[in-house]
Structure formats: C-alpha cells, structure tokens
Amino acid sequence: MTPNGVGVEDYRVQLDKFRSLDSERNGLLENTTKELVVKCKDLQEKWQRTQNDYQWEYKGRNSLQQELQQLHKLRDRGLFVLVLIDADADGYIFQERFLRNGANGGREAADELLGKVKEYLATFLDGYDDKTNVVVRAYANLKDLAYACVKKQLLPSAIVFENFVSGFTQRQALFDFVDVGAGKERADHKIRENLRMSLANWQCKHVVLGCCHDAGYAPFLEQFAANDADAERITLLEGTPVASKISALGFKRTVRMPSVFVASPLSVGSPALPSHSSIRWARPNRLGPIKRNNKGERVDERLDIDSSIMSMLRKRMIQELA
C-alpha cells in the first residue's frame, strides 16, 4: 500500500485503462488515416478527370472559335445584295438616253444602277462596304419589250435594244438581263422564286425588289411583310408608282432611282408596226440607170431592210390572214 492509501493493484488497473485508451486512440487514428488516404485518392482522381475534361473543353472551345472565325470569313467573303427587277414595259423602263445608245448605253445603265444601289445601301445597311457583291437580275420578254420601245419611239429599231441588253449584261459579272420569253407571268415566277431563295440564304444581306408596280405580287409579298426579319431585308424599288395593294403591306423602305428608270409605263402587247417617223424605211443603195441582164430583164439590187421591220411585217400579215 502506498502512503496515500492507493494500492499497487489500483495503479495496475489504471495503467491497463490508459493502455486500452491508447490502443483505441491508435486504432481510431489508423482507421481515420486510411479513410483520409482513400478519400484523398478519390478526390485526386476526380480532380484529374475534371482537369482532363477542362483541357478537352478548352481545346474544343478553341477549335470551335477557330471554325467560327473561319465561317465568318467565308460568310463575309460571300455576302451579297440582290436587286430583282420585273423589267417588262409596264414598270421599269431604263432612261431613253441609255436605250438609244445601244451597247454603250447598256454599260452606262449598269454603272448608274450599281452606283445608285451602293449609294442607297450605305445609308442604312450595317456592315456594308464595297466588298459586298451587288447581284442584279432583270427579267422580261425581250421581244415584246423591244417592240414596245420601238413603238413609243424610244428606239429606232429592235437591234438597238438587243445591243443595250448585251451591254448591260456584259458590263458587270453579276448583272443579268434575262429573256423569259412569251407567256403570262414568266417574269413573275422568276422574281418570286429568287426572292424566296435569297431570303432563306443568310449570305444575302438585303433585297432591292423591283416589282411593286404590279398589284398581282401583293398576295405573295404578304408573307414577307408579316415577318419582321424578312421585311427588314426588303426595299421596294419604285419605278412607276407603287401599287396601292403593295403599299398597304407596310414595307418600311422604298427607294426611287429616277436617273436609271423612267416614271411612266409602256404597254406591252402584240407586236405592232412602229409609227411612220420611227421606221428606217428601206432605200435602194444605188442611183443611176436601171440595170438589165443578158435577156433584157430588169435586175434590181438587194434592198437593205432592218430585220426587225421584216419580222413585224411578217407577223402583221399572218394576223391579217388568220
């Protein structure tokens, strides 16, 4: 027994308790350490997967950004503005000074139209610059249009109009004056389908639409007027006054180009003979005595007659005989 009254056996019991507590503590520490090691490894694996995912996303994002930049470059390189013209004689007739000048007049008309379109686009179209292509598609029954121009004395002959069309088309690589031939609404069909296709093409920045003289387009144009995105991309080109049914659709933009087109319509119908003053009547290329052959028969030289006049005469004769 110790002096304080505690026996040796009591110390031994306390020591055993301490040893037991130490053992439990060591076991707890060992188990906790093992759990921490497992959790650390799990976190490390998760971190590594996250890091790999991040790297993959980072590389993928960079790749997508590069592709997007490339697409923007391709888009900007192919941007265009489309000018559609129903060029039959009741709406959009080029100024007489262009028509009478044949091929040179056609080239001058193409330059004037291009300049006015660019001048107009620069006033409102975001991102527009000279790199934006201007595509012009004019559709008409060229034969009837030529007859109408000759009849109204805008032209001396149909061949002058043919030369004008050639000059206009050849002047700019993206300008076409297309002959749709005879038949009702041939030009209308071309205008409608080109407009529909172009508005569905994101590279088409804007459409300058030259068909607003004809109320027959109103039901077709209504769908685009009702769509704000489409309506924002359309400008009505006014030659002769805009038809009231088309005005009622509410398109925001209208432009006139009086230096390019006349403001009054021509009527196009069956070919008719030009007025007396507009015909270059055939004249013999000779003066002098009458020529005769070996048999004493009169021989006349071939007369120089405009082919367009002959064509009109033949058609008139056919009509009279029918």
mmCIF file of C-alpha atoms in Angstrom:
data_model
loop_
_atom_site.group_PDB
_atom_site.id
_atom_site.type_symbol
_atom_site.label_atom_id
_atom_site.label_comp_id
_atom_site.label_asym_id
_atom_site.label_seq_id
_atom_site.Cartn_x
_atom_site.Cartn_y
_atom_site.Cartn_z
ATOM 1 C CA MET A 1 0.000 0.000 0.000
ATOM 2 C CA THR A 2 1.348 3.416 -0.899
ATOM 3 C CA PRO A 3 1.451 6.303 1.558
ATOM 4 C CA ASN A 4 -1.616 7.925 0.009
ATOM 5 C CA GLY A 5 -3.639 4.803 0.609
ATOM 6 C CA VAL A 6 -3.720 3.598 -3.034
ATOM 7 C CA GLY A 7 -2.625 0.079 -3.607
ATOM 8 C CA VAL A 8 -0.335 -1.222 -6.321
ATOM 9 C CA GLU A 9 -3.191 -3.125 -7.792
ATOM 10 C CA ASP A 10 -5.110 0.087 -8.250
ATOM 11 C CA TYR A 11 -2.209 1.537 -10.252
ATOM 12 C CA ARG A 12 -2.103 -1.562 -12.372
ATOM 13 C CA VAL A 13 -5.830 -1.187 -13.146
ATOM 14 C CA GLN A 14 -5.384 2.474 -14.089
ATOM 15 C CA LEU A 15 -2.396 1.591 -16.273
ATOM 16 C CA ASP A 16 -4.403 -1.034 -18.104
ATOM 17 C CA LYS A 17 -7.133 1.530 -18.710
ATOM 18 C CA PHE A 18 -4.612 4.005 -20.125
ATOM 19 C CA ARG A 19 -3.162 1.301 -22.332
ATOM 20 C CA SER A 20 -6.649 0.374 -23.557
ATOM 21 C CA LEU A 21 -7.443 4.028 -24.341
ATOM 22 C CA ASP A 22 -4.134 4.388 -26.163
ATOM 23 C CA SER A 23 -4.930 1.310 -28.199
ATOM 24 C CA GLU A 24 -8.386 2.635 -29.103
ATOM 25 C CA ARG A 25 -6.888 6.017 -29.980
ATOM 26 C CA ASN A 26 -4.219 4.417 -32.158
ATOM 27 C CA GLY A 27 -6.845 2.287 -33.883
ATOM 28 C CA LEU A 28 -9.040 5.338 -34.479
ATOM 29 C CA LEU A 29 -6.103 7.281 -35.874
ATOM 30 C CA GLU A 30 -5.132 4.386 -38.108
ATOM 31 C CA ASN A 31 -8.684 3.984 -39.430
ATOM 32 C CA THR A 32 -9.089 7.731 -39.892
ATOM 33 C CA THR A 33 -5.786 7.889 -41.742
ATOM 34 C CA LYS A 34 -6.830 5.066 -44.036
ATOM 35 C CA GLU A 35 -10.166 6.776 -44.743
ATOM 36 C CA LEU A 36 -8.400 10.061 -45.443
ATOM 37 C CA VAL A 37 -5.985 8.342 -47.807
ATOM 38 C CA VAL A 38 -8.888 6.721 -49.690
ATOM 39 C CA LYS A 39 -10.796 9.996 -49.876
ATOM 40 C CA CYS A 40 -7.667 11.827 -50.973
ATOM 41 C CA LYS A 41 -7.086 9.329 -53.754
ATOM 42 C CA ASP A 42 -10.738 9.645 -54.812
ATOM 43 C CA LEU A 43 -10.521 13.421 -54.808
ATOM 44 C CA GLN A 44 -7.281 13.268 -56.743
ATOM 45 C CA GLU A 45 -8.876 11.025 -59.371
ATOM 46 C CA LYS A 46 -11.893 13.332 -59.588
ATOM 47 C CA TRP A 47 -9.615 16.338 -59.904
ATOM 48 C CA GLN A 48 -7.662 14.618 -62.667
ATOM 49 C CA ARG A 49 -10.871 13.784 -64.531
ATOM 50 C CA THR A 50 -12.060 17.362 -64.095
ATOM 51 C CA GLN A 51 -8.711 18.626 -65.317
ATOM 52 C CA ASN A 52 -8.903 16.347 -68.348
ATOM 53 C CA ASP A 53 -12.461 17.474 -69.053
ATOM 54 C CA TYR A 54 -11.396 21.084 -68.723
ATOM 55 C CA GLN A 55 -8.498 20.583 -71.111
ATOM 56 C CA TRP A 56 -10.792 18.835 -73.574
ATOM 57 C CA GLU A 57 -13.388 21.602 -73.276
ATOM 58 C CA TYR A 58 -10.679 24.243 -73.610
ATOM 59 C CA LYS A 59 -9.262 22.665 -76.738
ATOM 60 C CA GLY A 60 -12.763 22.078 -78.116
ATOM 61 C CA ARG A 61 -13.738 25.689 -77.456
ATOM 62 C CA ASN A 62 -10.602 26.956 -79.168
ATOM 63 C CA SER A 63 -11.286 24.690 -82.105
ATOM 64 C CA LEU A 64 -14.889 25.908 -82.322
ATOM 65 C CA GLN A 65 -13.748 29.525 -82.102
ATOM 66 C CA GLN A 66 -11.334 28.964 -84.949
ATOM 67 C CA GLU A 67 -14.038 27.291 -87.022
ATOM 68 C CA LEU A 68 -16.443 30.126 -86.222
ATOM 69 C CA GLN A 69 -13.878 32.708 -87.253
ATOM 70 C CA GLN A 70 -13.327 30.799 -90.479
ATOM 71 C CA LEU A 71 -17.075 30.669 -91.092
ATOM 72 C CA HIS A 72 -17.320 34.415 -90.506
ATOM 73 C CA LYS A 73 -14.566 34.964 -93.040
ATOM 74 C CA LEU A 74 -16.326 32.728 -95.554
ATOM 75 C CA ARG A 75 -19.641 34.440 -94.847
ATOM 76 C CA ASP A 76 -18.198 37.910 -95.207
ATOM 77 C CA ARG A 77 -16.480 36.889 -98.424
ATOM 78 C CA GLY A 78 -19.772 35.682 -99.920
ATOM 79 C CA LEU A 79 -22.113 38.445 -98.750
ATOM 80 C CA PHE A 80 -24.344 39.893 -101.430
ATOM 81 C CA VAL A 81 -27.246 42.223 -102.044
ATOM 82 C CA LEU A 82 -29.798 41.135 -104.646
ATOM 83 C CA VAL A 83 -31.623 43.519 -106.977
ATOM 84 C CA LEU A 84 -34.639 41.861 -108.619
ATOM 85 C CA ILE A 85 -36.386 43.708 -111.459
ATOM 86 C CA ASP A 86 -39.556 42.773 -113.302
ATOM 87 C CA ALA A 87 -38.393 44.673 -116.377
ATOM 88 C CA ASP A 88 -41.464 44.264 -118.578
ATOM 89 C CA ALA A 89 -42.572 47.586 -120.032
ATOM 90 C CA ASP A 90 -45.269 48.450 -117.511
ATOM 91 C CA GLY A 91 -42.933 49.126 -114.576
ATOM 92 C CA TYR A 92 -39.211 49.562 -115.038
ATOM 93 C CA ILE A 93 -38.025 51.133 -118.281
ATOM 94 C CA PHE A 94 -34.475 52.416 -118.429
ATOM 95 C CA GLN A 95 -33.971 56.035 -119.313
ATOM 96 C CA GLU A 96 -34.121 56.794 -123.043
ATOM 97 C CA ARG A 97 -30.551 58.137 -123.058
ATOM 98 C CA PHE A 98 -29.372 54.636 -122.148
ATOM 99 C CA LEU A 99 -31.663 52.745 -124.512
ATOM 100 C CA ARG A 100 -30.808 54.801 -127.591
ATOM 101 C CA ASN A 101 -27.095 54.318 -127.058
ATOM 102 C CA GLY A 102 -27.179 50.574 -127.666
ATOM 103 C CA ALA A 103 -24.375 48.550 -126.093
ATOM 104 C CA ASN A 104 -22.666 51.643 -124.676
ATOM 105 C CA GLY A 105 -25.983 52.700 -123.172
ATOM 106 C CA GLY A 106 -26.372 49.288 -121.572
ATOM 107 C CA ARG A 107 -22.965 49.611 -119.973
ATOM 108 C CA GLU A 108 -23.776 53.126 -118.768
ATOM 109 C CA ALA A 109 -27.100 51.928 -117.335
ATOM 110 C CA ALA A 110 -25.365 49.103 -115.463
ATOM 111 C CA ASP A 111 -22.840 51.530 -113.969
ATOM 112 C CA GLU A 112 -25.546 54.015 -112.987
ATOM 113 C CA LEU A 113 -27.702 51.320 -111.373
ATOM 114 C CA LEU A 114 -24.753 49.879 -109.458
ATOM 115 C CA GLY A 115 -23.734 53.316 -108.206
ATOM 116 C CA LYS A 116 -27.245 54.200 -107.030
ATOM 117 C CA VAL A 117 -27.729 50.852 -105.284
ATOM 118 C CA LYS A 118 -24.419 51.200 -103.425
ATOM 119 C CA GLU A 119 -25.219 54.787 -102.529
ATOM 120 C CA TYR A 120 -28.560 53.708 -101.080
ATOM 121 C CA LEU A 121 -27.222 50.697 -99.153
ATOM 122 C CA ALA A 122 -24.547 52.805 -97.468
ATOM 123 C CA THR A 123 -27.278 54.897 -95.787
ATOM 124 C CA PHE A 124 -28.648 52.121 -93.577
ATOM 125 C CA LEU A 125 -27.132 48.651 -94.047
ATOM 126 C CA ASP A 126 -24.900 47.617 -91.136
ATOM 127 C CA GLY A 127 -21.565 46.158 -92.154
ATOM 128 C CA TYR A 128 -21.987 47.214 -95.785
ATOM 129 C CA ASP A 129 -18.850 48.039 -97.733
ATOM 130 C CA ASP A 130 -17.617 47.868 -101.305
ATOM 131 C CA LYS A 131 -16.675 44.211 -100.818
ATOM 132 C CA THR A 132 -20.357 43.296 -100.632
ATOM 133 C CA ASN A 133 -21.414 41.941 -104.012
ATOM 134 C CA VAL A 134 -24.367 43.509 -105.783
ATOM 135 C CA VAL A 135 -26.256 40.961 -107.898
ATOM 136 C CA VAL A 136 -28.819 42.218 -110.431
ATOM 137 C CA ARG A 137 -31.412 40.003 -112.089
ATOM 138 C CA ALA A 138 -33.749 41.729 -114.564
ATOM 139 C CA TYR A 139 -36.442 39.581 -116.217
ATOM 140 C CA ALA A 140 -38.535 40.464 -119.255
ATOM 141 C CA ASN A 141 -39.978 39.247 -122.519
ATOM 142 C CA LEU A 142 -37.268 40.977 -124.512
ATOM 143 C CA LYS A 143 -39.025 40.683 -127.863
ATOM 144 C CA ASP A 144 -42.214 42.384 -126.695
ATOM 145 C CA LEU A 145 -40.234 44.944 -124.737
ATOM 146 C CA ALA A 146 -38.222 45.830 -127.830
ATOM 147 C CA TYR A 147 -41.407 46.234 -129.886
ATOM 148 C CA ALA A 148 -42.906 48.494 -127.225
ATOM 149 C CA CYS A 149 -39.797 50.670 -127.102
ATOM 150 C CA VAL A 150 -39.766 50.997 -130.897
ATOM 151 C CA LYS A 151 -43.485 51.764 -130.959
ATOM 152 C CA LYS A 152 -43.070 54.526 -128.375
ATOM 153 C CA GLN A 153 -40.131 55.873 -130.392
ATOM 154 C CA LEU A 154 -37.661 55.295 -127.591
ATOM 155 C CA LEU A 155 -35.607 53.275 -130.060
ATOM 156 C CA PRO A 156 -35.100 53.387 -133.829
ATOM 157 C CA SER A 157 -35.048 49.574 -134.097
ATOM 158 C CA ALA A 158 -35.168 46.358 -132.091
ATOM 159 C CA ILE A 159 -31.494 45.638 -132.753
ATOM 160 C CA VAL A 160 -30.550 48.694 -130.722
ATOM 161 C CA PHE A 161 -32.394 47.229 -127.756
ATOM 162 C CA GLU A 162 -30.646 43.892 -128.209
ATOM 163 C CA ASN A 163 -27.329 45.720 -128.108
ATOM 164 C CA PHE A 164 -28.423 47.588 -124.980
ATOM 165 C CA VAL A 165 -29.249 44.304 -123.209
ATOM 166 C CA SER A 166 -25.901 42.802 -124.225
ATOM 167 C CA GLY A 167 -24.015 45.836 -122.964
ATOM 168 C CA PHE A 168 -25.908 45.822 -119.663
ATOM 169 C CA THR A 169 -25.251 42.120 -119.032
ATOM 170 C CA GLN A 170 -21.612 42.210 -120.075
ATOM 171 C CA ARG A 171 -20.697 45.273 -118.027
ATOM 172 C CA GLN A 172 -20.864 43.615 -114.603
ATOM 173 C CA ALA A 173 -20.116 39.962 -113.906
ATOM 174 C CA LEU A 174 -23.113 39.681 -111.548
ATOM 175 C CA PHE A 175 -25.614 41.562 -113.768
ATOM 176 C CA ASP A 176 -28.025 39.590 -115.954
ATOM 177 C CA PHE A 177 -30.851 40.821 -118.172
ATOM 178 C CA VAL A 178 -32.757 37.583 -118.757
ATOM 179 C CA ASP A 179 -35.204 36.887 -121.578
ATOM 180 C CA VAL A 180 -38.122 34.887 -120.135
ATOM 181 C CA GLY A 181 -39.885 34.626 -123.497
ATOM 182 C CA ALA A 182 -43.589 34.954 -124.229
ATOM 183 C CA GLY A 183 -46.187 33.822 -121.728
ATOM 184 C CA LYS A 184 -48.120 35.204 -118.811
ATOM 185 C CA GLU A 185 -46.267 35.662 -115.512
ATOM 186 C CA ARG A 186 -42.974 34.204 -116.739
ATOM 187 C CA ALA A 187 -41.063 37.086 -115.150
ATOM 188 C CA ASP A 188 -43.302 36.928 -112.058
ATOM 189 C CA HIS A 189 -42.341 33.307 -111.439
ATOM 190 C CA LYS A 190 -38.637 34.126 -111.645
ATOM 191 C CA ILE A 191 -38.989 37.066 -109.264
ATOM 192 C CA ARG A 192 -40.942 35.040 -106.695
ATOM 193 C CA GLU A 193 -38.592 32.069 -106.572
ATOM 194 C CA ASN A 194 -35.430 34.197 -106.492
ATOM 195 C CA LEU A 195 -36.843 36.263 -103.634
ATOM 196 C CA ARG A 196 -37.881 33.180 -101.660
ATOM 197 C CA MET A 197 -34.495 31.504 -102.091
ATOM 198 C CA SER A 198 -32.471 34.640 -101.305
ATOM 199 C CA LEU A 199 -34.301 35.453 -98.071
ATOM 200 C CA ALA A 200 -33.578 31.893 -96.907
ATOM 201 C CA ASN A 201 -29.858 32.445 -97.601
ATOM 202 C CA TRP A 202 -28.029 34.048 -94.632
ATOM 203 C CA GLN A 203 -25.366 35.423 -97.008
ATOM 204 C CA CYS A 204 -27.996 37.631 -98.648
ATOM 205 C CA LYS A 205 -27.826 40.896 -96.708
ATOM 206 C CA HIS A 206 -30.675 42.697 -98.464
ATOM 207 C CA VAL A 207 -33.041 42.565 -101.440
ATOM 208 C CA VAL A 208 -33.969 45.595 -103.532
ATOM 209 C CA LEU A 209 -37.247 44.471 -105.082
ATOM 210 C CA GLY A 210 -38.375 45.979 -108.378
ATOM 211 C CA CYS A 211 -41.874 44.595 -108.876
ATOM 212 C CA CYS A 212 -44.003 46.931 -106.789
ATOM 213 C CA HIS A 213 -45.845 48.373 -109.809
ATOM 214 C CA ASP A 214 -47.838 45.136 -110.127
ATOM 215 C CA ALA A 215 -50.593 44.528 -107.553
ATOM 216 C CA GLY A 216 -50.526 40.852 -108.541
ATOM 217 C CA TYR A 217 -47.427 40.429 -106.351
ATOM 218 C CA ALA A 218 -49.267 41.585 -103.217
ATOM 219 C CA PRO A 219 -50.600 38.169 -102.048
ATOM 220 C CA PHE A 220 -47.129 36.649 -102.437
ATOM 221 C CA LEU A 221 -45.337 39.514 -100.659
ATOM 222 C CA GLU A 222 -47.754 39.464 -97.737
ATOM 223 C CA GLN A 223 -45.896 36.569 -96.065
ATOM 224 C CA PHE A 224 -42.653 38.545 -96.030
ATOM 225 C CA ALA A 225 -44.280 41.762 -94.832
ATOM 226 C CA ALA A 226 -45.717 39.827 -91.867
ATOM 227 C CA ASN A 227 -42.261 38.529 -90.871
ATOM 228 C CA ASP A 228 -40.225 41.344 -89.288
ATOM 229 C CA ALA A 229 -36.882 39.694 -90.066
ATOM 230 C CA ASP A 230 -37.772 39.306 -93.753
ATOM 231 C CA ALA A 231 -39.387 42.735 -94.022
ATOM 232 C CA GLU A 232 -36.218 44.378 -92.666
ATOM 233 C CA ARG A 233 -34.253 42.833 -95.531
ATOM 234 C CA ILE A 234 -36.515 44.142 -98.322
ATOM 235 C CA THR A 235 -36.582 47.543 -100.001
ATOM 236 C CA LEU A 236 -39.226 48.283 -102.637
ATOM 237 C CA LEU A 237 -37.699 49.809 -105.766
ATOM 238 C CA GLU A 238 -40.130 52.311 -107.226
ATOM 239 C CA GLY A 239 -40.168 52.839 -110.978
ATOM 240 C CA THR A 240 -43.731 53.739 -111.799
ATOM 241 C CA PRO A 241 -45.848 54.407 -108.667
ATOM 242 C CA VAL A 242 -46.179 51.570 -106.157
ATOM 243 C CA ALA A 243 -49.460 49.652 -106.451
ATOM 244 C CA SER A 244 -51.831 50.510 -103.610
ATOM 245 C CA LYS A 245 -52.194 46.864 -102.523
ATOM 246 C CA ILE A 246 -48.428 46.604 -102.122
ATOM 247 C CA SER A 247 -48.206 49.940 -100.287
ATOM 248 C CA ALA A 248 -50.812 48.609 -97.860
ATOM 249 C CA LEU A 249 -48.468 45.766 -96.851
ATOM 250 C CA GLY A 250 -46.395 48.229 -94.840
ATOM 251 C CA PHE A 251 -42.836 47.642 -96.008
ATOM 252 C CA LYS A 252 -40.651 50.235 -94.279
ATOM 253 C CA ARG A 253 -38.223 51.042 -97.077
ATOM 254 C CA THR A 254 -38.859 52.373 -100.571
ATOM 255 C CA VAL A 255 -36.297 53.874 -102.933
ATOM 256 C CA ARG A 256 -36.545 55.646 -106.288
ATOM 257 C CA MET A 257 -33.779 55.862 -108.859
ATOM 258 C CA PRO A 258 -35.003 58.442 -111.392
ATOM 259 C CA SER A 259 -31.601 58.653 -113.069
ATOM 260 C CA VAL A 260 -31.971 54.979 -114.013
ATOM 261 C CA PHE A 261 -35.684 54.363 -114.673
ATOM 262 C CA VAL A 262 -38.441 56.464 -116.240
ATOM 263 C CA ALA A 263 -41.545 57.135 -114.155
ATOM 264 C CA SER A 264 -44.195 56.289 -116.771
ATOM 265 C CA PRO A 265 -45.135 52.799 -118.010
ATOM 266 C CA LEU A 266 -45.264 51.414 -121.521
ATOM 267 C CA SER A 267 -47.908 48.932 -122.615
ATOM 268 C CA VAL A 268 -46.638 45.633 -123.952
ATOM 269 C CA GLY A 269 -48.972 43.629 -126.136
ATOM 270 C CA SER A 270 -48.965 42.036 -129.522
ATOM 271 C CA PRO A 271 -46.218 43.371 -131.749
ATOM 272 C CA ALA A 272 -47.362 46.375 -133.716
ATOM 273 C CA LEU A 273 -45.863 48.393 -136.501
ATOM 274 C CA PRO A 274 -43.901 51.429 -135.360
ATOM 275 C CA SER A 275 -45.103 54.875 -136.304
ATOM 276 C CA HIS A 276 -44.065 56.253 -139.658
ATOM 277 C CA SER A 277 -41.461 58.537 -138.153
ATOM 278 C CA SER A 278 -39.758 55.738 -136.228
ATOM 279 C CA ILE A 279 -39.218 53.375 -139.181
ATOM 280 C CA ARG A 280 -35.987 53.441 -141.087
ATOM 281 C CA TRP A 281 -37.674 52.664 -144.395
ATOM 282 C CA ALA A 282 -35.663 50.664 -146.879
ATOM 283 C CA ARG A 283 -33.982 52.681 -149.552
ATOM 284 C CA PRO A 284 -32.001 51.412 -152.520
ATOM 285 C CA ASN A 285 -28.266 51.742 -152.188
ATOM 286 C CA ARG A 286 -27.896 52.956 -155.758
ATOM 287 C CA LEU A 287 -28.847 55.771 -158.030
ATOM 288 C CA GLY A 288 -28.498 55.820 -161.767
ATOM 289 C CA PRO A 289 -29.835 53.852 -164.743
ATOM 290 C CA ILE A 290 -31.882 50.676 -164.432
ATOM 291 C CA LYS A 291 -29.746 47.546 -164.780
ATOM 292 C CA ARG A 292 -30.749 44.662 -167.050
ATOM 293 C CA ASN A 293 -29.415 41.144 -167.597
ATOM 294 C CA ASN A 294 -28.432 39.487 -170.902
ATOM 295 C CA LYS A 295 -32.086 38.748 -171.616
ATOM 296 C CA GLY A 296 -33.009 42.377 -171.226
ATOM 297 C CA GLU A 297 -34.823 41.733 -167.959
ATOM 298 C CA ARG A 298 -34.661 44.339 -165.208
ATOM 299 C CA VAL A 299 -32.318 43.498 -162.317
ATOM 300 C CA ASP A 300 -32.767 45.344 -159.004
ATOM 301 C CA GLU A 301 -30.122 45.437 -156.322
ATOM 302 C CA ARG A 302 -30.945 43.872 -152.944
ATOM 303 C CA LEU A 303 -32.539 46.393 -150.576
ATOM 304 C CA ASP A 304 -31.129 46.934 -147.104
ATOM 305 C CA ILE A 305 -34.109 46.388 -144.787
ATOM 306 C CA ASP A 306 -33.931 46.272 -140.999
ATOM 307 C CA SER A 307 -34.579 42.675 -139.859
ATOM 308 C CA SER A 308 -36.831 43.846 -137.020
ATOM 309 C CA ILE A 309 -39.109 45.625 -139.527
ATOM 310 C CA MET A 310 -39.336 42.488 -141.670
ATOM 311 C CA SER A 311 -40.247 40.422 -138.619
ATOM 312 C CA MET A 312 -43.044 42.823 -137.698
ATOM 313 C CA LEU A 313 -44.375 42.865 -141.261
ATOM 314 C CA ARG A 314 -44.471 39.068 -141.404
ATOM 315 C CA LYS A 315 -46.367 38.861 -138.129
ATOM 316 C CA ARG A 316 -48.842 41.526 -139.248
ATOM 317 C CA MET A 317 -49.500 39.616 -142.486
ATOM 318 C CA ILE A 318 -50.078 36.392 -140.553
ATOM 319 C CA GLN A 319 -52.549 38.145 -138.246
ATOM 320 C CA GLU A 320 -54.457 39.656 -141.180
ATOM 321 C CA LEU A 321 -54.679 36.275 -142.946
ATOM 322 C CA ALA A 322 -55.867 34.435 -139.837
#
